[in-house]
Amino acid sequence: MVRHKTREDDAGRKSSQQTKLAGRIGDAAGMLTRRGSEQTSNEPPK
């Protein structure tokens, strides 16, 4: 019972870490896309 519980706890920690990482990656990607869109909009059409 104790081992099973610790396994679930570890899985929860890993999933929470993954979600945090995914959030950070998503934020970074969002910033990059914003910068890219700003740059393309500022640039004159070729």
Coordinates of C-alpha atoms in Angstrom, one line a residue:
M1 CA 0.0 0.0 0.0
V2 CA 2.8 2.4 1.0
R3 CA 4.8 1.7 -2.2
H4 CA 1.7 2.1 -4.4
K5 CA 1.0 5.5 -2.7
T6 CA 4.5 6.7 -3.2
R7 CA 4.3 5.7 -6.9
E8 CA 1.2 7.7 -7.3
D9 CA 2.8 10.7 -5.5
D10 CA 5.9 10.4 -7.8
A11 CA 3.6 10.3 -10.9
G12 CA 1.7 13.4 -9.6
R13 CA 5.0 15.3 -9.1
K14 CA 6.2 14.3 -12.5
S15 CA 3.0 15.3 -14.2
S16 CA 2.9 18.6 -12.3
Q17 CA 6.5 19.3 -13.4
Q18 CA 5.6 18.4 -17.0
T19 CA 2.7 20.8 -16.9
K20 CA 4.9 23.6 -15.5
L21 CA 7.5 23.0 -18.2
A22 CA 4.7 22.9 -20.9
G23 CA 3.4 26.2 -19.5
R24 CA 6.8 27.8 -19.6
I25 CA 7.4 26.5 -23.2
G26 CA 4.0 27.7 -24.2
D27 CA 4.7 31.2 -22.7
A28 CA 8.1 31.3 -24.5
A29 CA 6.5 30.2 -27.8
G30 CA 3.7 32.8 -27.4
M31 CA 6.3 35.6 -26.8
L32 CA 8.3 34.4 -29.9
T33 CA 5.2 34.4 -32.0
R34 CA 4.2 37.8 -30.8
R35 CA 7.7 39.2 -31.6
G36 CA 7.6 37.5 -35.0
S37 CA 4.2 38.9 -35.8
E38 CA 5.3 42.4 -34.7
Q39 CA 8.4 42.2 -36.8
T40 CA 6.5 41.0 -39.9
S41 CA 3.8 43.6 -39.5
N42 CA 6.4 46.4 -39.1
E43 CA 8.4 45.2 -42.1
P44 CA 7.2 46.5 -45.5
P45 CA 5.6 43.9 -47.8
K46 CA 8.1 42.4 -50.2

